[in-house]
Amino acid sequence: MTPRHLLALEDFSGDQLRALVDRALVLKQESKAGARHQQLSGKIIGMIFEKPSTRTRASFEAAMYGLGGQVMFLSARDTQLARSEPLKDTARVMSRYVDGLVVRTFGQSVVEELAAYATAPVINALTDLHHPCQVLSDVMTMLEKKGDIAALNVAWIGDGNNMANSWIQAAGKLGFSLTLACPEGYEPDAAILARSRAQAARPITLLREPAQAAQKADVVNVDVWASMGQEEEREERSGVFSAYQLDEKLMALAAPGAIVMHCLPAHCGEEITEALFEAQAETLFDQAENKMHMHKALLEHFLLA
Ligand code: CP
Ligand code: NVA
């Protein structure tokens, strides 16, 4: 049985994650071939966002409309959540109106509490701790571009943030090797790392040197140095992460034909050079497109379960 909610990738088996990725690939193929999907006709999702979003919001909305469903977007600051209405009441109220809730917020405990009280499925569209939908669509992109997932060597260079934590959980379940290079004090969550390592078929390695992580990697991942909610640390982080910029020199250490992945938004000149970003633009925007196909698979799965 797959869990009723999508809060973190570790709640799923490798086979369950792989089935979602495979379904997204089929939906992508069908929609490119002109299929008009209607399986979510008559269904509504509510999207409650406490942080900004371009891709996740737009791709979930496009996915829902693309499957014949409808979307209600709620900016959290315009709801009674901003005036301290309890999460458990919000969850129970919203479950009476919609068939699924897609939530972007700060604490992982927020999505957990909503899920505990909602009768509708809750999908985590980014918290400070995880970005599971993004990493699932990134695994899809990696499979499309590089083939056999379990054979791949994936690198993560930069902050041990929400994306890094979800990549660690994906590695633990899907069996690719993952090497993270993070500065001291900016490591991923230690408990997540320990739990995923205990299940992993191949090594999940944490080190400091970007060059060591990039070495022979098939996929090199980067993300912003200051995530949403860390705006005040931006200057300090610029200093800490200056040696972690991904450029063509670092990519030259990677395996032949290696790809760069970035969940976006990117800050060119910080975590990645403009030249490398533009050289990898096709992959990066395919990666962004795949969010929509992956979200279709997620909505279909969780709303029709
Ligand atoms: N990658 C991603 O989640 O982008 P948004 O913040 O624009 O949704
Ligand atoms: N780590 C980034 C990801 C943005 C999609 C953030 O949380 O802001």
GROMACS .gro file of C-alpha atoms and ligand atoms in nm:
model
  321
    1MET     CA    1   0.000   0.000   0.000
    2THR     CA    2   0.135   0.342  -0.089
    3PRO     CA    3   0.096   0.606   0.181
    4ARG     CA    4  -0.210   0.830   0.149
    5HIS     CA    5  -0.003   1.149   0.156
    6LEU     CA    6   0.324   1.257  -0.008
    7LEU     CA    7   0.522   1.420   0.270
    8ALA     CA    8   0.873   1.276   0.220
    9LEU     CA    9   1.023   1.022  -0.020
   10GLU     CA   10   1.135   0.791   0.259
   11ASP     CA   11   0.772   0.697   0.326
   12PHE     CA   12   0.769   0.507  -0.007
   13SER     CA   13   0.943   0.196  -0.132
   14GLY     CA   14   1.184   0.214  -0.425
   15ASP     CA   15   0.930   0.026  -0.639
   16GLN     CA   16   0.654   0.271  -0.551
   17LEU     CA   17   0.874   0.569  -0.642
   18ARG     CA   18   0.982   0.401  -0.962
   19ALA     CA   19   0.617   0.331  -1.057
   20LEU     CA   20   0.534   0.701  -1.018
   21VAL     CA   21   0.829   0.798  -1.237
   22ASP     CA   22   0.733   0.541  -1.501
   23ARG     CA   23   0.374   0.664  -1.502
   24ALA     CA   24   0.493   1.024  -1.548
   25LEU     CA   25   0.695   0.913  -1.851
   26VAL     CA   26   0.384   0.748  -2.002
   27LEU     CA   27   0.169   1.055  -1.936
   28LYS     CA   28   0.435   1.274  -2.095
   29GLN     CA   29   0.448   1.052  -2.403
   30GLU     CA   30   0.069   1.043  -2.432
   31SER     CA   31   0.031   1.417  -2.398
   32LYS     CA   32   0.304   1.478  -2.659
   33ALA     CA   33   0.106   1.245  -2.887
   34GLY     CA   34  -0.198   1.469  -2.842
   35ALA     CA   35  -0.398   1.268  -2.585
   36ARG     CA   36  -0.668   1.460  -2.401
   37HIS     CA   37  -0.671   1.322  -2.049
   38GLN     CA   38  -0.986   1.356  -1.839
   39GLN     CA   39  -0.926   1.117  -1.549
   40LEU     CA   40  -0.951   1.394  -1.288
   41SER     CA   41  -1.265   1.550  -1.433
   42GLY     CA   42  -1.487   1.665  -1.145
   43LYS     CA   43  -1.195   1.675  -0.898
   44ILE     CA   44  -1.054   1.988  -0.734
   45ILE     CA   45  -0.723   2.045  -0.561
   46GLY     CA   46  -0.658   2.320  -0.308
   47MET     CA   47  -0.311   2.470  -0.314
   48ILE     CA   48  -0.199   2.646   0.004
   49PHE     CA   49   0.131   2.828  -0.046
   50GLU     CA   50   0.319   3.015   0.226
   51LYS     CA   51   0.625   3.079   0.009
   52PRO     CA   52   0.663   3.211  -0.346
   53SER     CA   53   0.662   2.971  -0.641
   54THR     CA   54   0.673   2.989  -1.019
   55ARG     CA   55   0.733   2.634  -1.139
   56THR     CA   56   0.567   2.425  -0.869
   57ARG     CA   57   0.249   2.630  -0.867
   58ALA     CA   58   0.224   2.662  -1.245
   59SER     CA   59   0.314   2.299  -1.314
   60PHE     CA   60   0.066   2.163  -1.058
   61GLU     CA   61  -0.206   2.388  -1.202
   62ALA     CA   62  -0.120   2.287  -1.560
   63ALA     CA   63  -0.109   1.922  -1.454
   64MET     CA   64  -0.449   1.937  -1.286
   65TYR     CA   65  -0.614   2.117  -1.579
   66GLY     CA   66  -0.436   1.879  -1.817
   67LEU     CA   67  -0.609   1.585  -1.647
   68GLY     CA   68  -0.950   1.753  -1.662
   69GLY     CA   69  -0.953   1.874  -1.301
   70GLN     CA   70  -0.971   2.215  -1.138
   71VAL     CA   71  -0.755   2.415  -0.901
   72MET     CA   72  -0.819   2.650  -0.610
   73PHE     CA   73  -0.504   2.847  -0.519
   74LEU     CA   74  -0.485   3.002  -0.172
   75SER     CA   75  -0.203   3.229  -0.071
   76ALA     CA   76  -0.159   3.143   0.296
   77ARG     CA   77  -0.129   3.508   0.396
   78ASP     CA   78  -0.480   3.572   0.264
   79THR     CA   79  -0.630   3.289   0.467
   80GLN     CA   80  -0.716   3.263   0.834
   81LEU     CA   81  -0.390   3.068   0.878
   82ALA     CA   82  -0.229   3.411   0.883
   83ARG     CA   83  -0.450   3.490   1.184
   84SER     CA   84  -0.355   3.168   1.365
   85GLU     CA   85  -0.645   2.942   1.274
   86PRO     CA   86  -0.523   2.596   1.381
   87LEU     CA   87  -0.381   2.370   1.110
   88LYS     CA   88  -0.603   2.086   1.222
   89ASP     CA   89  -0.916   2.296   1.159
   90THR     CA   90  -0.783   2.418   0.824
   91ALA     CA   91  -0.719   2.057   0.722
   92ARG     CA   92  -1.067   1.943   0.822
   93VAL     CA   93  -1.239   2.238   0.653
   94MET     CA   94  -1.044   2.217   0.329
   95SER     CA   95  -1.105   1.842   0.309
   96ARG     CA   96  -1.477   1.918   0.275
   97TYR     CA   97  -1.416   2.127  -0.037
   98VAL     CA   98  -1.133   1.963  -0.227
   99ASP     CA   99  -1.003   1.620  -0.328
  100GLY     CA  100  -0.639   1.694  -0.252
  101LEU     CA  101  -0.420   1.956  -0.087
  102VAL     CA  102  -0.087   2.072  -0.230
  103VAL     CA  103   0.105   2.265   0.034
  104ARG     CA  104   0.422   2.478   0.031
  105THR     CA  105   0.532   2.596   0.371
  106PHE     CA  106   0.820   2.631   0.618
  107GLY     CA  107   0.812   2.353   0.877
  108GLN     CA  108   0.776   1.987   0.784
  109SER     CA  109   0.555   1.964   1.095
  110VAL     CA  110   0.299   2.182   0.913
  111VAL     CA  111   0.244   1.930   0.631
  112GLU     CA  112   0.254   1.648   0.885
  113GLU     CA  113  -0.017   1.808   1.098
  114LEU     CA  114  -0.233   1.890   0.796
  115ALA     CA  115  -0.198   1.529   0.681
  116ALA     CA  116  -0.290   1.397   1.025
  117TYR     CA  117  -0.624   1.579   1.013
  118ALA     CA  118  -0.709   1.597   0.642
  119THR     CA  119  -0.927   1.332   0.486
  120ALA     CA  120  -0.797   1.453   0.148
  121PRO     CA  121  -0.442   1.354   0.050
  122VAL     CA  122  -0.173   1.612   0.128
  123ILE     CA  123   0.118   1.664  -0.114
  124ASN     CA  124   0.431   1.843   0.006
  125ALA     CA  125   0.521   2.108  -0.251
  126LEU     CA  126   0.834   2.213  -0.053
  127THR     CA  127   0.915   2.262   0.311
  128ASP     CA  128   1.237   2.371   0.478
  129LEU     CA  129   1.322   2.000   0.514
  130HIS     CA  130   1.213   1.841   0.185
  131HIS     CA  131   1.115   1.900  -0.178
  132PRO     CA  132   0.995   1.549  -0.270
  133CYS     CA  133   0.793   1.632  -0.584
  134GLN     CA  134   1.091   1.816  -0.731
  135VAL     CA  135   1.333   1.532  -0.669
  136LEU     CA  136   1.089   1.277  -0.814
  137SER     CA  137   1.065   1.478  -1.135
  138ASP     CA  138   1.442   1.518  -1.132
  139VAL     CA  139   1.479   1.140  -1.111
  140MET     CA  140   1.250   1.121  -1.414
  141THR     CA  141   1.476   1.366  -1.601
  142MET     CA  142   1.785   1.174  -1.496
  143LEU     CA  143   1.630   0.850  -1.626
  144GLU     CA  144   1.536   1.012  -1.958
  145LYS     CA  145   1.878   1.168  -2.008
  146LYS     CA  146   2.113   0.910  -1.858
  147GLY     CA  147   1.926   0.578  -1.840
  148ASP     CA  148   1.953   0.308  -1.572
  149ILE     CA  149   1.910   0.501  -1.246
  150ALA     CA  150   2.080   0.248  -1.020
  151ALA     CA  151   2.400   0.266  -1.227
  152LEU     CA  152   2.435   0.643  -1.200
  153ASN     CA  153   2.674   0.849  -0.990
  154VAL     CA  154   2.503   1.165  -0.875
  155ALA     CA  155   2.675   1.465  -0.716
  156TRP     CA  156   2.528   1.740  -0.501
  157ILE     CA  157   2.739   2.054  -0.464
  158GLY     CA  158   2.642   2.329  -0.218
  159ASP     CA  159   2.396   2.368   0.064
  160GLY     CA  160   2.270   2.063   0.254
  161ASN     CA  161   1.917   2.199   0.217
  162ASN     CA  162   1.565   2.066   0.151
  163MET     CA  163   1.664   1.949  -0.199
  164ALA     CA  164   1.974   1.773  -0.066
  165ASN     CA  165   1.766   1.592   0.196
  166SER     CA  166   1.518   1.470  -0.065
  167TRP     CA  167   1.802   1.360  -0.296
  168ILE     CA  168   1.947   1.161  -0.006
  169GLN     CA  169   1.614   0.988   0.047
  170ALA     CA  170   1.584   0.916  -0.327
  171ALA     CA  171   1.933   0.762  -0.328
  172GLY     CA  172   1.843   0.547  -0.027
  173LYS     CA  173   1.538   0.409  -0.212
  174LEU     CA  174   1.649   0.399  -0.576
  175GLY     CA  175   2.004   0.277  -0.544
  176PHE     CA  176   2.212   0.537  -0.730
  177SER     CA  177   2.530   0.655  -0.564
  178LEU     CA  178   2.519   1.009  -0.422
  179THR     CA  179   2.817   1.222  -0.324
  180LEU     CA  180   2.749   1.552  -0.153
  181ALA     CA  181   3.001   1.832  -0.108
  182CYS     CA  182   2.880   2.079   0.154
  183PRO     CA  183   3.067   2.336   0.362
  184GLU     CA  184   3.105   2.280   0.735
  185GLY     CA  185   2.792   2.388   0.918
  186TYR     CA  186   2.575   2.351   0.604
  187GLU     CA  187   2.544   1.973   0.597
  188PRO     CA  188   2.216   1.793   0.523
  189ASP     CA  189   2.001   1.665   0.808
  190ALA     CA  190   2.209   1.408   1.000
  191ALA     CA  191   1.917   1.181   1.091
  192ILE     CA  192   1.794   1.170   0.730
  193LEU     CA  193   2.144   1.087   0.613
  194ALA     CA  194   2.182   0.806   0.868
  195ARG     CA  195   1.841   0.652   0.789
  196SER     CA  196   1.895   0.664   0.412
  197ARG     CA  197   2.246   0.523   0.438
  198ALA     CA  198   2.110   0.229   0.634
  199GLN     CA  199   1.880   0.137   0.341
  200ALA     CA  200   2.101   0.238   0.050
  201ALA     CA  201   2.231  -0.015  -0.203
  202ARG     CA  202   2.520   0.217  -0.300
  203PRO     CA  203   2.720   0.477  -0.101
  204ILE     CA  204   2.580   0.811   0.008
  205THR     CA  205   2.893   1.011   0.081
  206LEU     CA  206   2.927   1.350   0.245
  207LEU     CA  207   3.250   1.543   0.194
  208ARG     CA  208   3.372   1.902   0.168
  209GLU     CA  209   3.550   1.929  -0.168
  210PRO     CA  210   3.333   2.010  -0.473
  211ALA     CA  211   3.602   1.862  -0.701
  212GLN     CA  212   3.580   1.528  -0.523
  213ALA     CA  213   3.203   1.517  -0.560
  214ALA     CA  214   3.213   1.615  -0.928
  215GLN     CA  215   3.474   1.347  -1.007
  216LYS     CA  216   3.323   1.100  -1.257
  217ALA     CA  217   2.967   1.209  -1.176
  218ASP     CA  218   2.700   1.145  -1.439
  219VAL     CA  219   2.472   1.412  -1.294
  220VAL     CA  220   2.584   1.721  -1.102
  221ASN     CA  221   2.319   1.897  -0.896
  222VAL     CA  222   2.328   2.251  -0.766
  223ASP     CA  223   2.077   2.478  -0.593
  224VAL     CA  224   2.067   2.830  -0.455
  225TRP     CA  225   2.298   2.915  -0.168
  226ALA     CA  226   2.021   3.086   0.032
  227SER     CA  227   1.683   2.914   0.026
  228MET     CA  228   1.348   3.079   0.081
  229GLY     CA  229   1.331   3.197   0.440
  230GLN     CA  230   1.710   3.248   0.458
  231GLU     CA  231   1.714   3.588   0.287
  232GLU     CA  232   1.886   3.752   0.584
  233GLU     CA  233   2.177   3.505   0.561
  234ARG     CA  234   2.235   3.577   0.193
  235GLU     CA  235   2.551   3.781   0.233
  236GLU     CA  236   2.710   3.548   0.485
  237ARG     CA  237   2.624   3.248   0.266
  238SER     CA  238   2.779   3.413  -0.042
  239GLY     CA  239   3.110   3.409   0.143
  240VAL     CA  240   3.077   3.055   0.275
  241PHE     CA  241   2.975   2.909  -0.061
  242SER     CA  242   3.208   3.102  -0.293
  243ALA     CA  243   3.428   2.794  -0.340
  244TYR     CA  244   3.121   2.588  -0.435
  245GLN     CA  245   3.034   2.759  -0.762
  246LEU     CA  246   2.979   2.510  -1.046
  247ASP     CA  247   3.171   2.609  -1.359
  248GLU     CA  248   3.303   2.440  -1.671
  249LYS     CA  249   3.631   2.357  -1.498
  250LEU     CA  250   3.453   2.162  -1.226
  251MET     CA  251   3.227   1.994  -1.483
  252ALA     CA  252   3.536   1.881  -1.675
  253LEU     CA  253   3.603   1.642  -1.384
  254ALA     CA  254   3.264   1.476  -1.430
  255ALA     CA  255   3.201   1.173  -1.652
  256PRO     CA  256   3.189   1.232  -2.028
  257GLY     CA  257   2.843   1.359  -2.125
  258ALA     CA  258   2.754   1.445  -1.764
  259ILE     CA  259   2.454   1.672  -1.715
  260VAL     CA  260   2.391   1.959  -1.474
  261MET     CA  261   2.063   1.971  -1.289
  262HIS     CA  262   1.918   2.267  -1.100
  263CYS     CA  263   1.564   2.281  -0.964
  264LEU     CA  264   1.559   2.656  -1.037
  265PRO     CA  265   1.528   2.945  -0.977
  266ALA     CA  266   1.900   2.989  -1.051
  267HIS     CA  267   2.128   3.269  -0.943
  268CYS     CA  268   2.383   3.272  -1.224
  269GLY     CA  269   2.716   3.403  -1.100
  270GLU     CA  270   2.653   3.239  -0.762
  271GLU     CA  271   2.595   2.862  -0.754
  272ILE     CA  272   2.653   2.827  -1.131
  273THR     CA  273   2.826   3.036  -1.395
  274GLU     CA  274   2.612   3.193  -1.664
  275ALA     CA  275   2.817   3.017  -1.936
  276LEU     CA  276   2.759   2.671  -1.786
  277PHE     CA  277   2.393   2.745  -1.722
  278GLU     CA  278   2.339   2.843  -2.085
  279ALA     CA  279   2.541   2.546  -2.210
  280GLN     CA  280   2.310   2.316  -2.011
  281ALA     CA  281   1.990   2.511  -2.077
  282GLU     CA  282   1.818   2.237  -2.275
  283THR     CA  283   1.855   1.988  -1.990
  284LEU     CA  284   1.759   2.247  -1.731
  285PHE     CA  285   1.436   2.346  -1.904
  286ASP     CA  286   1.349   1.984  -1.982
  287GLN     CA  287   1.394   1.933  -1.608
  288ALA     CA  288   1.149   2.217  -1.540
  289GLU     CA  289   0.900   2.075  -1.794
  290ASN     CA  290   0.910   1.735  -1.631
  291LYS     CA  291   0.767   1.881  -1.311
  292MET     CA  292   0.434   1.909  -1.491
  293HIS     CA  293   0.438   1.548  -1.614
  294MET     CA  294   0.545   1.420  -1.273
  295HIS     CA  295   0.275   1.622  -1.102
  296LYS     CA  296   0.016   1.466  -1.332
  297ALA     CA  297   0.131   1.122  -1.217
  298LEU     CA  298   0.115   1.231  -0.853
  299LEU     CA  299  -0.230   1.388  -0.880
  300GLU     CA  300  -0.367   1.087  -1.064
  301HIS     CA  301  -0.217   0.851  -0.808
  302PHE     CA  302  -0.316   1.031  -0.490
  303LEU     CA  303  -0.657   1.160  -0.600
  304LEU     CA  304  -0.777   0.835  -0.752
  305ALA     CA  305  -0.634   0.608  -0.481
  306CP      N1  306   1.183   2.437  -0.845
  306CP      C1  307   1.083   2.498  -0.781
  306CP      O1  308   1.023   2.445  -0.688
  306CP      O2  309   1.056   2.623  -0.828
  306CP      P1  310   0.947   2.725  -0.773
  306CP      O3  311   0.998   2.778  -0.641
  306CP      O4  312   0.937   2.831  -0.878
  306CP      O5  313   0.818   2.651  -0.753
  307NVA     N1  314   1.627   2.521  -0.182
  307NVA     C1  315   1.540   2.611  -0.253
  307NVA     C2  316   1.459   2.539  -0.355
  307NVA     C3  317   1.368   2.627  -0.436
  307NVA     C4  318   1.282   2.552  -0.531
  307NVA     C5  319   1.449   2.683  -0.155
  307NVA     O1  320   1.399   2.618  -0.062
  307NVA     O2  321   1.430   2.804  -0.169
   0.00000   0.00000   0.00000
